[in-house]
XYZ file of C-alpha atoms in Angstrom:
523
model
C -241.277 -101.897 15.500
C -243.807 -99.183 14.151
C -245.848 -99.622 17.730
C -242.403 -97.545 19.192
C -243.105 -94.279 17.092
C -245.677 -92.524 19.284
C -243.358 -93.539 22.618
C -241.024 -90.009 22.290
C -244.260 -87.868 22.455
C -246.809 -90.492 24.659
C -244.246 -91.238 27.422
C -243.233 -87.579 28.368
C -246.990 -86.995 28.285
C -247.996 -89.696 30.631
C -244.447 -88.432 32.409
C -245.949 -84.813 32.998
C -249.186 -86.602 34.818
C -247.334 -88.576 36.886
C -245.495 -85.691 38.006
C -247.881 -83.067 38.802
C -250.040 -86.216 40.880
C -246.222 -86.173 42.755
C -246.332 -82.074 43.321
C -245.403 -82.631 47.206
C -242.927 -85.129 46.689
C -239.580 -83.432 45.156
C -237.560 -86.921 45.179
C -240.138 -88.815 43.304
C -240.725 -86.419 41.008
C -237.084 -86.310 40.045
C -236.346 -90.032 39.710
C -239.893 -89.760 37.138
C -238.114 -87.032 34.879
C -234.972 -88.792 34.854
C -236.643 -92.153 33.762
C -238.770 -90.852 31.167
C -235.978 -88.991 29.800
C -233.476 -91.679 29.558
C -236.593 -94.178 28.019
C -236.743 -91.543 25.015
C -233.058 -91.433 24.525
C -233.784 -94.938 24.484
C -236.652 -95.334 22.369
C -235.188 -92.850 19.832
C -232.026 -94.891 19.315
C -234.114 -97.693 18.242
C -236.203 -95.942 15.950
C -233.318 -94.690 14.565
C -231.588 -97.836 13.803
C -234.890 -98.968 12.603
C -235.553 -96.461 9.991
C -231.890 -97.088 8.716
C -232.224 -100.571 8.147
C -236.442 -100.844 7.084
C -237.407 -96.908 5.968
C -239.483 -94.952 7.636
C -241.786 -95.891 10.359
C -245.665 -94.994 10.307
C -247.905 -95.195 12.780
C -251.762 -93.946 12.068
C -252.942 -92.081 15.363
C -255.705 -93.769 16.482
C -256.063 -96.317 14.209
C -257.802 -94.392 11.487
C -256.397 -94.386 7.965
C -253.912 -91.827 6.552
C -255.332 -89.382 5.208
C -258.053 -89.144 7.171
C -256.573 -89.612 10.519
C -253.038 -88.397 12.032
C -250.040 -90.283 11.124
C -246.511 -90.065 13.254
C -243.752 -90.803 10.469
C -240.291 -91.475 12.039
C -237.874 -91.742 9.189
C -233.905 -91.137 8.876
C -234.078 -87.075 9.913
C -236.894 -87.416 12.121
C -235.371 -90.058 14.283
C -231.938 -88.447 14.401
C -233.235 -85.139 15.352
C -235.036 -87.008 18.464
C -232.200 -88.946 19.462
C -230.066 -85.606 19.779
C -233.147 -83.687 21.359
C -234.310 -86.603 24.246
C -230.077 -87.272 25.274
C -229.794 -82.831 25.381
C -232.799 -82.459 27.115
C -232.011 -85.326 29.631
C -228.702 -83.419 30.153
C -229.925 -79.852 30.941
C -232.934 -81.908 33.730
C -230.212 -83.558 35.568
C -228.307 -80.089 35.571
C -231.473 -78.359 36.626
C -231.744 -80.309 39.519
C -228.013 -79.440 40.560
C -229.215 -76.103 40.227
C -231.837 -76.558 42.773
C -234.792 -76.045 40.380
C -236.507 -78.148 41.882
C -236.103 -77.452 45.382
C -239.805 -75.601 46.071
C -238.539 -72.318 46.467
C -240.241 -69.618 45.200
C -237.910 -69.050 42.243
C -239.036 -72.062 40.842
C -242.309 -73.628 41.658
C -241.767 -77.647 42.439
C -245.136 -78.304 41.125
C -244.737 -76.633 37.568
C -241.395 -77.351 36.547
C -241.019 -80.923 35.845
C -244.336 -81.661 34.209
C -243.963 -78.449 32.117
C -240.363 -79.302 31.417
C -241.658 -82.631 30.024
C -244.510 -81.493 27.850
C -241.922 -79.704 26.441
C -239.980 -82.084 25.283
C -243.220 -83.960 24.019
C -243.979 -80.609 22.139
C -240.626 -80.803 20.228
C -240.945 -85.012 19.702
C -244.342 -84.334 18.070
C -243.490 -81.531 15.930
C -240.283 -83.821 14.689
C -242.291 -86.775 14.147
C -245.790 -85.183 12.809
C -246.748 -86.391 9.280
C -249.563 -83.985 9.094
C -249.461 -80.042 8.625
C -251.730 -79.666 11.257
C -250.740 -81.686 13.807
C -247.247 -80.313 13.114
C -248.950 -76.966 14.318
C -250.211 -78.467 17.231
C -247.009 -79.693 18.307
C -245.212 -76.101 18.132
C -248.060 -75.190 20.217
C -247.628 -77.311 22.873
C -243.707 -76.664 23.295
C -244.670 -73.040 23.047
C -247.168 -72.949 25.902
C -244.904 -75.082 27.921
C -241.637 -72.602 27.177
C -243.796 -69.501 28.376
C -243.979 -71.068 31.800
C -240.545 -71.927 31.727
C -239.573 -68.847 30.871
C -241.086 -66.750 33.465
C -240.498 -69.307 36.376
C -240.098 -66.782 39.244
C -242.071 -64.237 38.424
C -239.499 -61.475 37.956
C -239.790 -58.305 36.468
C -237.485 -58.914 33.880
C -238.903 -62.012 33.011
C -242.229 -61.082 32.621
C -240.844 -58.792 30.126
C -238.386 -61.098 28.030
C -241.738 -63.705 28.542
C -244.300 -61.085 26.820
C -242.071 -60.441 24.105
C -241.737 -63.906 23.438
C -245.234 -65.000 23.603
C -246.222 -61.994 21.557
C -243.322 -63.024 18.379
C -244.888 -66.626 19.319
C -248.795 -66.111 18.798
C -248.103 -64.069 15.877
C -246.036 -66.886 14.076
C -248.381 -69.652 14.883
C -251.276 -66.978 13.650
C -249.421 -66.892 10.260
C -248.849 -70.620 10.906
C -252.711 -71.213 10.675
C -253.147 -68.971 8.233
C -251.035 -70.755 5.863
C -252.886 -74.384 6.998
C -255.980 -72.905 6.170
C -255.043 -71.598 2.698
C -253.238 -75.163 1.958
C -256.470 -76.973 3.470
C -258.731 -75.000 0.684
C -256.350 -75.131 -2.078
C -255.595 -78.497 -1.746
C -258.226 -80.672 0.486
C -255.781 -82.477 2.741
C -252.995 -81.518 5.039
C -251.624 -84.655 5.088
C -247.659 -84.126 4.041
C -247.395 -86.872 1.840
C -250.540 -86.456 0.334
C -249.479 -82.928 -0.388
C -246.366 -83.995 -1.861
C -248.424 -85.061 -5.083
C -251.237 -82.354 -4.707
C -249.378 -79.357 -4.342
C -247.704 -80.050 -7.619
C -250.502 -79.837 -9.005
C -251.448 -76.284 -8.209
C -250.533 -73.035 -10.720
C -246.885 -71.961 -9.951
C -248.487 -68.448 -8.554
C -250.138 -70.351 -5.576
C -247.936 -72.630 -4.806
C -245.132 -69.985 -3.947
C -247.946 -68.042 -2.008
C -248.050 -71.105 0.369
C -244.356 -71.586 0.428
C -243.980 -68.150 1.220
C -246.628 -68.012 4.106
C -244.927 -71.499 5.923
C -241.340 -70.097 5.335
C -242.282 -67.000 6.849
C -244.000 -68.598 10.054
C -240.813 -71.070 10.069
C -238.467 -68.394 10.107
C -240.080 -66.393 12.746
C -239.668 -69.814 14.949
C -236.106 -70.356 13.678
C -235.275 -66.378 14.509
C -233.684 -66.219 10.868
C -232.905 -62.457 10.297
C -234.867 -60.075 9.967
C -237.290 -61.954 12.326
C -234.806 -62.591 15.218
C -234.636 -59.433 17.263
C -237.029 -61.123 19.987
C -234.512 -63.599 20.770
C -231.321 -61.882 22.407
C -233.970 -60.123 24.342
C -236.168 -63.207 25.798
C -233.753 -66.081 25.894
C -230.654 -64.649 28.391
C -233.668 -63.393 31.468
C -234.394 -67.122 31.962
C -232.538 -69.620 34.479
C -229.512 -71.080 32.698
C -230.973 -74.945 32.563
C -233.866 -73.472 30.298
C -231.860 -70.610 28.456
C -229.879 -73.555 27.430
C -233.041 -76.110 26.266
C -234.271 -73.336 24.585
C -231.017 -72.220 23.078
C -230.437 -75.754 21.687
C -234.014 -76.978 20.681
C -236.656 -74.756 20.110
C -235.168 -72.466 17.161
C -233.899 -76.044 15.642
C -237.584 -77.019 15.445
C -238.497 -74.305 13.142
C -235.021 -75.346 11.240
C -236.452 -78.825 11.123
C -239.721 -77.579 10.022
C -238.332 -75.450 6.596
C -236.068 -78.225 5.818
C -239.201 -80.635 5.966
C -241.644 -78.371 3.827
C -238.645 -77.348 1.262
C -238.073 -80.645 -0.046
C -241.229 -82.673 0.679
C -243.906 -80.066 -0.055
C -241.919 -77.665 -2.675
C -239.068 -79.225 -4.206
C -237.296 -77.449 -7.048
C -235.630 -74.510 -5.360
C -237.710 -71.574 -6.318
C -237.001 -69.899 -2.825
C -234.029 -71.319 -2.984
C -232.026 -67.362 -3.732
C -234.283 -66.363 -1.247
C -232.821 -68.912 1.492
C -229.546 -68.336 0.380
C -229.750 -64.048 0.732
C -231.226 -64.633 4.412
C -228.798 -67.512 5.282
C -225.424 -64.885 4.460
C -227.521 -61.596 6.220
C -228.240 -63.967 9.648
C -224.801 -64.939 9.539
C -223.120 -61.749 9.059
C -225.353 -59.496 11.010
C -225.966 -62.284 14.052
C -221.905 -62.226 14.484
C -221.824 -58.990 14.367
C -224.376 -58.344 17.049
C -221.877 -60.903 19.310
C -219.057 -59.142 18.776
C -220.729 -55.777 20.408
C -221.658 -57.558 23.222
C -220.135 -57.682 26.948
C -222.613 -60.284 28.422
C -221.807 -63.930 28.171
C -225.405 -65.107 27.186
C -226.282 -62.604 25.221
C -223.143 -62.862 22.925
C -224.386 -66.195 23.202
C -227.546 -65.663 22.174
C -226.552 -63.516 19.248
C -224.284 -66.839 17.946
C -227.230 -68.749 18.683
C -229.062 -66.641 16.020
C -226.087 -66.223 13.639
C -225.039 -69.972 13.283
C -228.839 -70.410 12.351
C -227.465 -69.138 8.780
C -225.164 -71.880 8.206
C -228.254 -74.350 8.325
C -230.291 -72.438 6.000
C -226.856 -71.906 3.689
C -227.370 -75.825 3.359
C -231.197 -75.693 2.771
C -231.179 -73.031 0.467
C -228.378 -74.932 -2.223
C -230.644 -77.825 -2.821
C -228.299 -79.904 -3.467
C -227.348 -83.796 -1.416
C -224.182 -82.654 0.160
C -226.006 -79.147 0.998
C -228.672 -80.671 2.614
C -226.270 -83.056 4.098
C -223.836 -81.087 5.783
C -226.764 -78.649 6.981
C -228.207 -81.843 8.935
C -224.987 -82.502 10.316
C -224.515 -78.868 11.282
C -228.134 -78.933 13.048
C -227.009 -82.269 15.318
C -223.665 -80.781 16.078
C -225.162 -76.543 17.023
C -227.768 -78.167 19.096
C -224.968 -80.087 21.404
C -222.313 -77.333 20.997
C -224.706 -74.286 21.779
C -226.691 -76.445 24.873
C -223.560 -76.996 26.609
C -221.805 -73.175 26.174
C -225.201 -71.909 28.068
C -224.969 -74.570 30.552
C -221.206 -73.661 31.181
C -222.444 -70.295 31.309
C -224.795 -70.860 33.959
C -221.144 -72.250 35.652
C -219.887 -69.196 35.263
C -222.336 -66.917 36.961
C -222.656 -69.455 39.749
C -218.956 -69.084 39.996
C -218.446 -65.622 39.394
C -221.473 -64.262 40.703
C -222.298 -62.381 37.079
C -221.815 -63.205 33.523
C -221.186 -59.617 32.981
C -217.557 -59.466 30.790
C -216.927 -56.273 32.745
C -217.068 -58.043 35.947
C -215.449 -61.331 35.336
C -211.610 -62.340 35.656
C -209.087 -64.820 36.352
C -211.760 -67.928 36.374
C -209.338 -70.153 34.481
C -206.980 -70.139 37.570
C -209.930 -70.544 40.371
C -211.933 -73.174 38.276
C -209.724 -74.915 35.457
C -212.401 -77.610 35.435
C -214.816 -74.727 34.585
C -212.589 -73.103 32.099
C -212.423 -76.779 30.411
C -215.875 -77.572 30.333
C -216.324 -73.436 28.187
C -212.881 -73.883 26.266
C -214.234 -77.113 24.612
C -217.371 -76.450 23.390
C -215.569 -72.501 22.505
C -213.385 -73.817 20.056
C -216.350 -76.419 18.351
C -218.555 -73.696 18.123
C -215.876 -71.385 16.288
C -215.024 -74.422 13.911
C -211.708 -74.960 14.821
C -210.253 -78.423 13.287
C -210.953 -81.328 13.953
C -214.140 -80.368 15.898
C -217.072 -81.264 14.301
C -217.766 -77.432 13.734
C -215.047 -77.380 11.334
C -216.386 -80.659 9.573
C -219.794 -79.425 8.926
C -218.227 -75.929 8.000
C -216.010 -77.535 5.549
C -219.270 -79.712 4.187
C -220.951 -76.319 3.806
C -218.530 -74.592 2.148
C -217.441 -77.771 -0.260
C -221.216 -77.772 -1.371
C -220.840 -73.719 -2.187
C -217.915 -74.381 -3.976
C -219.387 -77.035 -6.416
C -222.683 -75.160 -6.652
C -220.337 -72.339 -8.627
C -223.278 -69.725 -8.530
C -222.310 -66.490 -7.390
C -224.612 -66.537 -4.233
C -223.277 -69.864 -3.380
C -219.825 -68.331 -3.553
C -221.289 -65.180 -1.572
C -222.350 -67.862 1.370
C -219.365 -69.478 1.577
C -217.989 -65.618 1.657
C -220.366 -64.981 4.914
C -219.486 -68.086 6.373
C -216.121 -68.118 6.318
C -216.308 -64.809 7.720
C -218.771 -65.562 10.283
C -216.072 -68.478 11.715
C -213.860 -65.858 11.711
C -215.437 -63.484 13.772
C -216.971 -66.614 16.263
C -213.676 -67.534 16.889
C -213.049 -63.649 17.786
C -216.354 -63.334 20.013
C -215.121 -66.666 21.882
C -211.528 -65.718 22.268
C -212.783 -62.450 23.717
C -214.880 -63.852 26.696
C -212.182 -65.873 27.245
C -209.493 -63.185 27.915
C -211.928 -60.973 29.911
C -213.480 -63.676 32.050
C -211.239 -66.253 32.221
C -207.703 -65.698 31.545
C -206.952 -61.421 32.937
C -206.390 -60.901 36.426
C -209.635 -61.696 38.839
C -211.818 -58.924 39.130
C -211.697 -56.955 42.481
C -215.366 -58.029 43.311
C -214.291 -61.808 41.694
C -214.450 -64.165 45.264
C -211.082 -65.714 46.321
C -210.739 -69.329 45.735
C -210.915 -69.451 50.116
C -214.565 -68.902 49.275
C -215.340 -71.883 47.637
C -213.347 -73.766 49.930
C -215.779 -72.426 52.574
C -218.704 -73.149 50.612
C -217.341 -76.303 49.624
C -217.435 -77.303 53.453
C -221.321 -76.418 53.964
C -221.997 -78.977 51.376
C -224.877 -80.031 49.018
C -224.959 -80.800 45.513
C -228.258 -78.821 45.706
C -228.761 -75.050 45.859
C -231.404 -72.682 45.047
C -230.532 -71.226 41.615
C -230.238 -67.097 41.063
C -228.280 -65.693 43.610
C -229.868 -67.769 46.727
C -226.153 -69.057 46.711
C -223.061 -67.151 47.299
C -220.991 -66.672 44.492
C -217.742 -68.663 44.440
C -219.582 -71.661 45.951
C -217.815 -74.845 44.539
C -219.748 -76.318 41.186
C -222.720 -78.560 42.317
C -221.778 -82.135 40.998
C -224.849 -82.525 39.642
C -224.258 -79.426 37.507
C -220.877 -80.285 36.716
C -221.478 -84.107 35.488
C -224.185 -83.467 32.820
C -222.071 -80.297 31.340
C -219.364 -82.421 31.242
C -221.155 -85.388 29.611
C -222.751 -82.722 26.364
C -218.964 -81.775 26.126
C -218.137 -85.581 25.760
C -220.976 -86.243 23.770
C -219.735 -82.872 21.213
C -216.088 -84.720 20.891
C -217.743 -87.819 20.281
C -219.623 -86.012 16.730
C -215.846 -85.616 15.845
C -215.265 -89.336 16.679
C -218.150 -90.588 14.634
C -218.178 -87.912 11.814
C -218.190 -90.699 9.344
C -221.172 -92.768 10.578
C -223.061 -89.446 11.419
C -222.663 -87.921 7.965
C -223.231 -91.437 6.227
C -226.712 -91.017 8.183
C -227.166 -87.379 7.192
C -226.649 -88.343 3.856
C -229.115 -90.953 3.262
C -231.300 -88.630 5.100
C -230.982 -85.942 2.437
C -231.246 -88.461 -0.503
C -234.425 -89.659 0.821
C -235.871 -86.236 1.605
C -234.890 -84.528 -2.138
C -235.873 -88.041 -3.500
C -239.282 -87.858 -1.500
C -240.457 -91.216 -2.982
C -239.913 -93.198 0.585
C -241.457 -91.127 2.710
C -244.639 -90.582 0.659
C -244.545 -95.002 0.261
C -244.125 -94.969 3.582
C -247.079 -93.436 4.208
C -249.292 -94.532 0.988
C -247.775 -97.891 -0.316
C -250.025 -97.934 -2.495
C -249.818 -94.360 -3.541
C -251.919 -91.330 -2.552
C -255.308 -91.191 -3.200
């Protein structure tokens, strides 16, 4: 099953081709997307069942021998993380199209979007299944070229400006990214990461946290972990809702991904661990703090966005199995949960005509199917029980508790807090914009009735539609399936955090994925 591996990052490749050769012909190009989307949901499924029955999975790129060539290693974390990223990312395309991204107006250019939107995604499969520092780097670059185009589809003035901020944070992450690649190269010979499992042992104490120190802090830029996450409340809310949302839900997980991979394979023994543990409880606390001041919907979401990025790190930084566990469990369940409140906020300014707290009102009683499809996901995202938010809450904050330490204790502090004052934020965009009176400028439900009668599922997005129009199925039906699919982590709890368990055994154990790769040990 090994010839399956490079599929997630070939297909969306060959996916992207297809579709630019289609530029002038919107259906086609659609019906492409879709198809190579579902494959990879597909394809990742398999590799995940694979790698929980046989290990993981290693292909060498090009058919030259680890370490001198590439190798794609899909084992227990890596295969989870794509199955979550291909089914999200299938979710927010079919919504885009709803949306009318891909209608040929000028908002959104019909050429660019779907074969940027799919190297994209074969950006973020790469980076997940990379077993080489290098090519690791390569794959951040390719989902970061492809998110500056997405993010300043249109043009606008405001874009352009989120968009520079964001590519400048970007470059100067990867630079420190490359810096740190070059210093491992010379200190070590080899970028290969299970080759540098065994070397970088090796190396005096001194230099080894220089290099830990140097990936963390190009990680952490990528993951927006405070103090490096002022760019994001800034950059992320300007964009159209379908790709405020992919970003939202997969790009700062990639950097998550990427710390929890280095940690354990490449530096095991925790001596950044007080580190991770200081910066998980400060981008908790501060991140939920900078929600609670704010009165737009996506930018209090994009403050919890940055805040619930602590609870991950929290996990990372005890170094212990259930730690590590629960933080993989709370990665899968933030990137469903925080995808589908951005998406349901795009519902709301298509519905309200803002997202604006100030001018928003009485939306539970003109859309209840609207209010649903936010209340949901609300209430997950806050951890209230028996949402999967509370379960990997409660596996964070059982793993602080048997830790003992007083930091550990701190964390569990912060994050109990930080619930708190979620569940707060959330209950306060509720009362404003759905459950008060309408506002006077709110449309009357006659409107959508109106709009309703002019028809199409399809409308261009950013006010090229009047406000109050009814929901666009095809916006409605892939919101509503990411809620489904966020009850359904509740449903399979069990299974899932049997999975993320013997995912964190074999990543602090390290032993199978460096076999995996060298069965007959490094050289």
């Amino acid at each position: 099953m090994t010839w399956l591996v490079p599929l997630p990052v070939v297909m969306p490749l060959l996916g992207a081709a297809l579709t630019l050769l289609l530029a002038r012909r919107a259906r086609a190009q659609r019906w492409v997307s879709i198809v190579v989307l579902a494959a990879t949901v597909a394809v990742a499924a398999l590799l995940l069942v694979q790698s929980s029955l046989d290990g993981p999975l290693v292909v060498e790129v090009g058919g030259w021998i680890a370490p001198m060539g590439i190798v794609l290693v899909a084992d227990q974390l890596a295969a989870l993380m794509l199955v979550v990223s291909a089914s999200v990312t299938l979710c927010v395309l079919v919504y885009s199209i709803g949306q009318g991204m891909a209608d040929g107006n000028e908002e959104t250019p019909l050429s660019v979007y779907h074969p940027t939107y799919l190297v994209l995604t074969a950006g973020v499969c790469n980076a997940f299944l990379s077993g080489d520092l290098f090519n690791l780097y390569v794959g951040f670059e390719i989902l970061l070229v492809a998110s500056y185009v997405l993010l300043t589809l249109g043009s606008t003035e405001t874009r352009i400006r989120a968009g520079t901020t964001y590519v400048v944070v970007s470059l100067l992450s990867s630079l420190i990214f490359l810096v740190a690649i070059g210093l491992v190269y010379s200190a070590t010979g080899t970028l290969n990461l299970a080759q540098l499992a065994d070397r970088l042992d090796a190396l005096p104490d001194d230099m080894r946290l220089v290099l830990q120190g140097m990936l963390l802090l190009a990680f952490g830029i990528k993951a927006a972990v405070f103090p490096l996450s002022a760019w994001l409340p800034d950059s992320y809310p300007t964009a159209p809702a379908p790709v405020t949302a992919v970003f939202a839900g997969l790009l700062t997980k990639v950097g998550v991904y990427a710390i929890i991979r280095t940690e354990t394979l490449l530096f095991p023994g925790g001596r950044t661990a007080d580190l991770l543990m200081v910066i998980a409880a400060l981008t908790m606390v501060v991140g939920i703090l900078g929600a609670v001041a704010q009165s737009d919907i996506k930018r209090l979401l994009s403050f919890t966005l940055v805040s619930h990025i602590g609870y991950m790190l929290f996990g990372v930084g005890l170094t212990t199995p259930l730690g590590l566990s629960a933080a993989i469990f709370y990665v899968v369940h933030h990137i469903t949960i925080q995808t589908t409140l951005f998406l349901a906020a795009g519902l709301v300014e298509r519905r309200g005509g803002s997202t604006a707290l100030d001018r928003l009102g009485g939306l539970a009683r003109l859309s209840p199917l609207l209010a649903l499809l936010f209340f949901v996901p609300a209430l997950n995202l806050a951890g209230i029980p028996p949402f999967s938010g509370f379960l990997g809450k409660l596996g964070l904050v059982q793993a602080g508790v048997d830790d003992g330490g007083f930091l550990a204790w701190a964390l569990v502090a912060g994050g109990l807090l930080t619930s708190l004052l979620t569940l707060y934020a959330i209950a306060r965009v509720w009362n404003l914009a759905f459950w008060r009176a309408p506002h006077p400028d709110m449309p009357e439900p006659g409107d959508a009735d109106r709009a309703a009668r002019t028809g199409g599922a399809e409308q261009p997005h950013e006010g090229a539609s009047p406000a109050g129009a009814v929901l666009p199925r095809l916006m409605t039906v892939p919101t509503a399936a990411l809620v489904v699919l966020g009850l359904a982590l509740t449903v399979v709890a069990g299974p899932l955090f049997e999975i993320s368990t013997d995912a964190a055994d074999d990543l602090l154990r390290r032993a199978p994925y460096v076999e995996a790769v060298f069965p007959e040990g490094p050289p």
